[in-house]
Each structure stands twice: as C-alpha cells, then as structure tokens.
Amino acid sequence: MAILETERLILRPLSVEDYQACFKWCGDARVNEYMIYPLYKNAEDVKEWLKTVNDDERSMCFGYVLKETGELIGSGSVDFHEDEGNRWSIGYNLAYDAWGKGYATEAISKIIEYARSRFDIKEIYGTFAVENNGSRRVMEKLGMTFFEDCEYSKFDGSRTYKAKTYRKEF
C-alpha cells in the first residue's frame, strides 16, 4: 500500500508496532462511545486488531501521522464489503485531543481518492450513530448525503445504536 500525503498529514499503513500509539484512541472511552469495536482494556490487545489490518487488498487502512510532530493520531479506511451487495464504506477514528480539527475529513478524502484510483468505485457509504454529530459533519464535508436510517451493534453485542447511512456517488 502507498504512503499518502495531505497538507497536514502523512497517511501510512498501520503495523503491529503501532499498538501503543493506537491504544491512545482504542482504549479511550470517549473515542469508543460510538465505535463498533469494544473498548480495549490494554495496549497488548490492540496488537491482535493490528494483525488483521490490511489483510485484503480491498481494505485500505491508514494511520494518520501529524507532519508537524510525527505523532500517530488516528486511523481510517475504505473497505469493500462483498457480503453487503459489493458496497464500499469508510471508517475512521481519532485520538480525542485531535477531534474538531478537520483531520478525519482531510485524511478520508485522500484515502477515497487513492481507493478510486485503484478500483472502480461508483459510490461509497458511511454509517454513524444518530447522536454522533462529529461523524455526521465529517460525512457531510466529504459531500455525502443521507441514504437510509438503520442501526448497528458493537461486535460484542453490548450496545445497539440507531444510525444513519450516508452515501456519495461518483
């Protein structure tokens, strides 16, 4: 996978060696509030997730590194879901102290551009919990619009959210 660059970020593949930096957001209950994965309790557990990242060429997950500091502040992806009618989706998360600065929009925009240069993507989807206004704003800034009401549950079944799916056609 390529290393991408935006005005403020270097977007690079994540590796198992990033586990401690990733724990900053994977282990933060504020960040995890609307995430599909359960809250990580220790940095060692993040290694297992990182071992599965980018194991399919149609799943492009990048770490967000601040150019200014070299700090890994989040991650995001474009993923192919054959089991969902051949849909492409976006996902992202950021360390809490990086919220509200436009990093998710900047990064995902570049990742979508990269994915579209490699695959014939006609539309892309994103789903967020109704209460997650930050995620809704990211999708709107990406030019996505309402597609459907839905719901999703955390992988461990601990919580189910009323949600909205947004879509962008190309």
CSV table of C-alpha atoms in Angstrom, one decimal:
chain,number,residue,atom,x,y,z
A,1,MET,CA,0.0,0.0,0.0
A,2,ALA,CA,1.1,3.5,-0.7
A,3,ILE,CA,2.1,6.3,1.7
A,4,LEU,CA,-0.2,9.2,1.0
A,5,GLU,CA,0.2,12.9,2.0
A,6,THR,CA,-2.1,15.7,2.7
A,7,GLU,CA,-1.4,19.3,3.8
A,8,ARG,CA,-1.0,18.3,7.4
A,9,LEU,CA,-0.9,14.5,7.5
A,10,ILE,CA,1.2,11.5,6.3
A,11,LEU,CA,-1.1,8.6,5.8
A,12,ARG,CA,0.7,5.3,6.1
A,13,PRO,CA,-0.2,1.6,6.6
A,14,LEU,CA,-0.5,0.7,10.3
A,15,SER,CA,1.7,-2.0,11.7
A,16,VAL,CA,1.7,-4.1,14.9
A,17,GLU,CA,4.5,-1.8,16.1
A,18,ASP,CA,1.9,1.0,16.3
A,19,TYR,CA,0.0,-0.8,19.1
A,20,GLN,CA,0.9,1.6,21.9
A,21,ALA,CA,0.0,4.7,19.9
A,22,CYS,CA,-3.2,3.2,18.7
A,23,PHE,CA,-4.2,2.4,22.3
A,24,LYS,CA,-4.4,6.1,22.8
A,25,TRP,CA,-7.8,6.1,21.0
A,26,CYS,CA,-8.7,2.4,21.1
A,27,GLY,CA,-8.6,2.5,24.9
A,28,ASP,CA,-10.3,5.9,25.3
A,29,ALA,CA,-14.0,5.5,26.3
A,30,ARG,CA,-14.8,9.0,24.8
A,31,VAL,CA,-13.5,7.8,21.4
A,32,ASN,CA,-15.1,4.4,21.7
A,33,GLU,CA,-18.5,5.7,22.5
A,34,TYR,CA,-19.9,5.0,19.0
A,35,MET,CA,-17.3,2.6,17.7
A,36,ILE,CA,-18.3,-0.9,16.6
A,37,TYR,CA,-15.4,-2.5,18.5
A,38,PRO,CA,-15.4,-2.9,22.3
A,39,LEU,CA,-13.2,-0.7,24.4
A,40,TYR,CA,-9.7,-2.0,24.5
A,41,LYS,CA,-8.5,-2.6,28.1
A,42,ASN,CA,-4.8,-2.7,27.5
A,43,ALA,CA,-2.3,-1.9,24.7
A,44,GLU,CA,-1.4,-5.5,24.2
A,45,ASP,CA,-4.9,-6.3,23.0
A,46,VAL,CA,-4.6,-3.7,20.2
A,47,LYS,CA,-1.9,-5.9,18.6
A,48,GLU,CA,-4.5,-8.5,17.7
A,49,TRP,CA,-6.5,-5.9,15.8
A,50,LEU,CA,-3.4,-4.6,14.0
A,51,LYS,CA,-2.5,-8.1,12.8
A,52,THR,CA,-5.8,-8.1,10.8
A,53,VAL,CA,-5.5,-4.7,9.3
A,54,ASN,CA,-4.9,-4.6,5.5
A,55,ASP,CA,-5.1,-8.4,5.1
A,56,ASP,CA,-7.2,-7.8,2.0
A,57,GLU,CA,-6.2,-5.5,-0.9
A,58,ARG,CA,-9.7,-4.1,-0.9
A,59,SER,CA,-9.4,-3.0,2.7
A,60,MET,CA,-7.2,0.1,2.8
A,61,CYS,CA,-6.5,1.2,6.4
A,62,PHE,CA,-4.1,4.1,7.0
A,63,GLY,CA,-2.7,5.6,10.2
A,64,TYR,CA,-2.8,9.4,10.4
A,65,VAL,CA,0.6,10.9,11.3
A,66,LEU,CA,0.8,14.6,12.0
A,67,LYS,CA,3.6,16.1,9.8
A,68,GLU,CA,4.3,18.7,12.4
A,69,THR,CA,5.1,16.3,15.3
A,70,GLY,CA,5.3,12.8,13.8
A,71,GLU,CA,2.6,11.6,16.2
A,72,LEU,CA,0.1,8.9,15.1
A,73,ILE,CA,-3.3,10.4,15.9
A,74,GLY,CA,-5.8,8.1,14.3
A,75,SER,CA,-6.7,5.8,11.5
A,76,GLY,CA,-9.2,5.4,8.7
A,77,SER,CA,-10.1,3.2,5.9
A,78,VAL,CA,-12.0,2.4,2.8
A,79,ASP,CA,-13.3,-1.1,2.8
A,80,PHE,CA,-15.0,-3.4,0.3
A,81,HIS,CA,-18.0,-5.5,1.6
A,82,GLU,CA,-18.9,-8.2,-0.8
A,83,ASP,CA,-21.5,-9.6,1.6
A,84,GLU,CA,-23.3,-6.2,1.6
A,85,GLY,CA,-24.0,-6.0,-2.1
A,86,ASN,CA,-20.5,-5.1,-3.1
A,87,ARG,CA,-20.5,-1.9,-1.1
A,88,TRP,CA,-17.5,0.3,-0.3
A,89,SER,CA,-17.5,2.0,3.1
A,90,ILE,CA,-15.5,4.5,5.1
A,91,GLY,CA,-14.5,4.3,8.7
A,92,TYR,CA,-12.3,6.5,10.9
A,93,ASN,CA,-11.3,7.3,14.4
A,94,LEU,CA,-9.1,9.9,16.1
A,95,ALA,CA,-7.4,10.4,19.4
A,96,TYR,CA,-9.7,12.6,21.5
A,97,ASP,CA,-7.3,15.6,21.5
A,98,ALA,CA,-7.3,15.6,17.7
A,99,TRP,CA,-11.1,16.0,17.4
A,100,GLY,CA,-12.6,19.0,15.7
A,101,LYS,CA,-9.6,20.0,13.7
A,102,GLY,CA,-10.6,18.6,10.3
A,103,TYR,CA,-8.1,15.7,10.3
A,104,ALA,CA,-10.7,13.0,9.6
A,105,THR,CA,-12.2,14.8,6.6
A,106,GLU,CA,-8.7,15.6,5.3
A,107,ALA,CA,-7.5,12.0,5.6
A,108,ILE,CA,-10.6,10.2,4.4
A,109,SER,CA,-10.9,12.5,1.4
A,110,LYS,CA,-7.3,11.5,0.3
A,111,ILE,CA,-7.9,7.8,1.1
A,112,ILE,CA,-11.1,7.8,-1.0
A,113,GLU,CA,-9.1,9.4,-3.9
A,114,TYR,CA,-6.5,6.7,-3.6
A,115,ALA,CA,-9.0,3.9,-3.5
A,116,ARG,CA,-10.8,5.2,-6.5
A,117,SER,CA,-7.5,5.3,-8.4
A,118,ARG,CA,-7.1,1.6,-7.8
A,119,PHE,CA,-10.7,0.3,-8.0
A,120,ASP,CA,-13.9,1.2,-9.9
A,121,ILE,CA,-15.8,2.7,-7.0
A,122,LYS,CA,-19.1,4.2,-8.1
A,123,GLU,CA,-20.4,5.0,-4.6
A,124,ILE,CA,-19.2,5.0,-1.1
A,125,TYR,CA,-21.1,4.7,2.2
A,126,GLY,CA,-20.6,5.6,5.8
A,127,THR,CA,-22.8,4.8,8.8
A,128,PHE,CA,-22.8,6.7,12.1
A,129,ALA,CA,-24.9,6.7,15.3
A,130,VAL,CA,-27.6,9.4,15.3
A,131,GLU,CA,-26.0,11.0,18.3
A,132,ASN,CA,-22.6,11.2,16.8
A,133,ASN,CA,-22.7,14.7,15.3
A,134,GLY,CA,-19.0,14.9,14.7
A,135,SER,CA,-19.1,11.9,12.4
A,136,ARG,CA,-22.2,13.3,10.6
A,137,ARG,CA,-20.3,16.5,9.9
A,138,VAL,CA,-17.3,14.6,8.5
A,139,MET,CA,-19.5,12.8,6.1
A,140,GLU,CA,-21.3,16.0,5.0
A,141,LYS,CA,-17.9,17.7,4.4
A,142,LEU,CA,-17.0,14.7,2.2
A,143,GLY,CA,-20.1,15.5,0.1
A,144,MET,CA,-22.1,12.5,1.4
A,145,THR,CA,-25.8,12.8,1.8
A,146,PHE,CA,-28.5,10.8,3.6
A,147,PHE,CA,-29.2,7.4,2.2
A,148,GLU,CA,-31.1,5.4,4.9
A,149,ASP,CA,-32.0,5.0,8.5
A,150,CYS,CA,-30.5,1.9,10.1
A,151,GLU,CA,-28.9,0.5,13.3
A,152,TYR,CA,-25.7,-1.2,14.2
A,153,SER,CA,-24.4,-3.1,17.2
A,154,LYS,CA,-21.0,-3.3,18.8
A,155,PHE,CA,-19.2,-6.6,17.9
A,156,ASP,CA,-19.7,-7.8,21.5
A,157,GLY,CA,-23.4,-7.0,21.4
A,158,SER,CA,-23.1,-4.7,24.4
A,159,ARG,CA,-24.9,-1.8,22.7
A,160,THR,CA,-27.1,-1.1,19.6
A,161,TYR,CA,-27.3,2.3,18.0
A,162,LYS,CA,-30.0,4.0,15.9
A,163,ALA,CA,-27.9,5.2,13.0
A,164,LYS,CA,-27.9,6.8,9.6
A,165,THR,CA,-26.1,5.8,6.5
A,166,TYR,CA,-24.8,8.5,4.1
A,167,ARG,CA,-23.7,7.9,0.6
A,168,LYS,CA,-21.7,9.6,-2.1
A,169,GLU,CA,-21.9,8.7,-5.8
A,170,PHE,CA,-19.1,9.3,-8.2
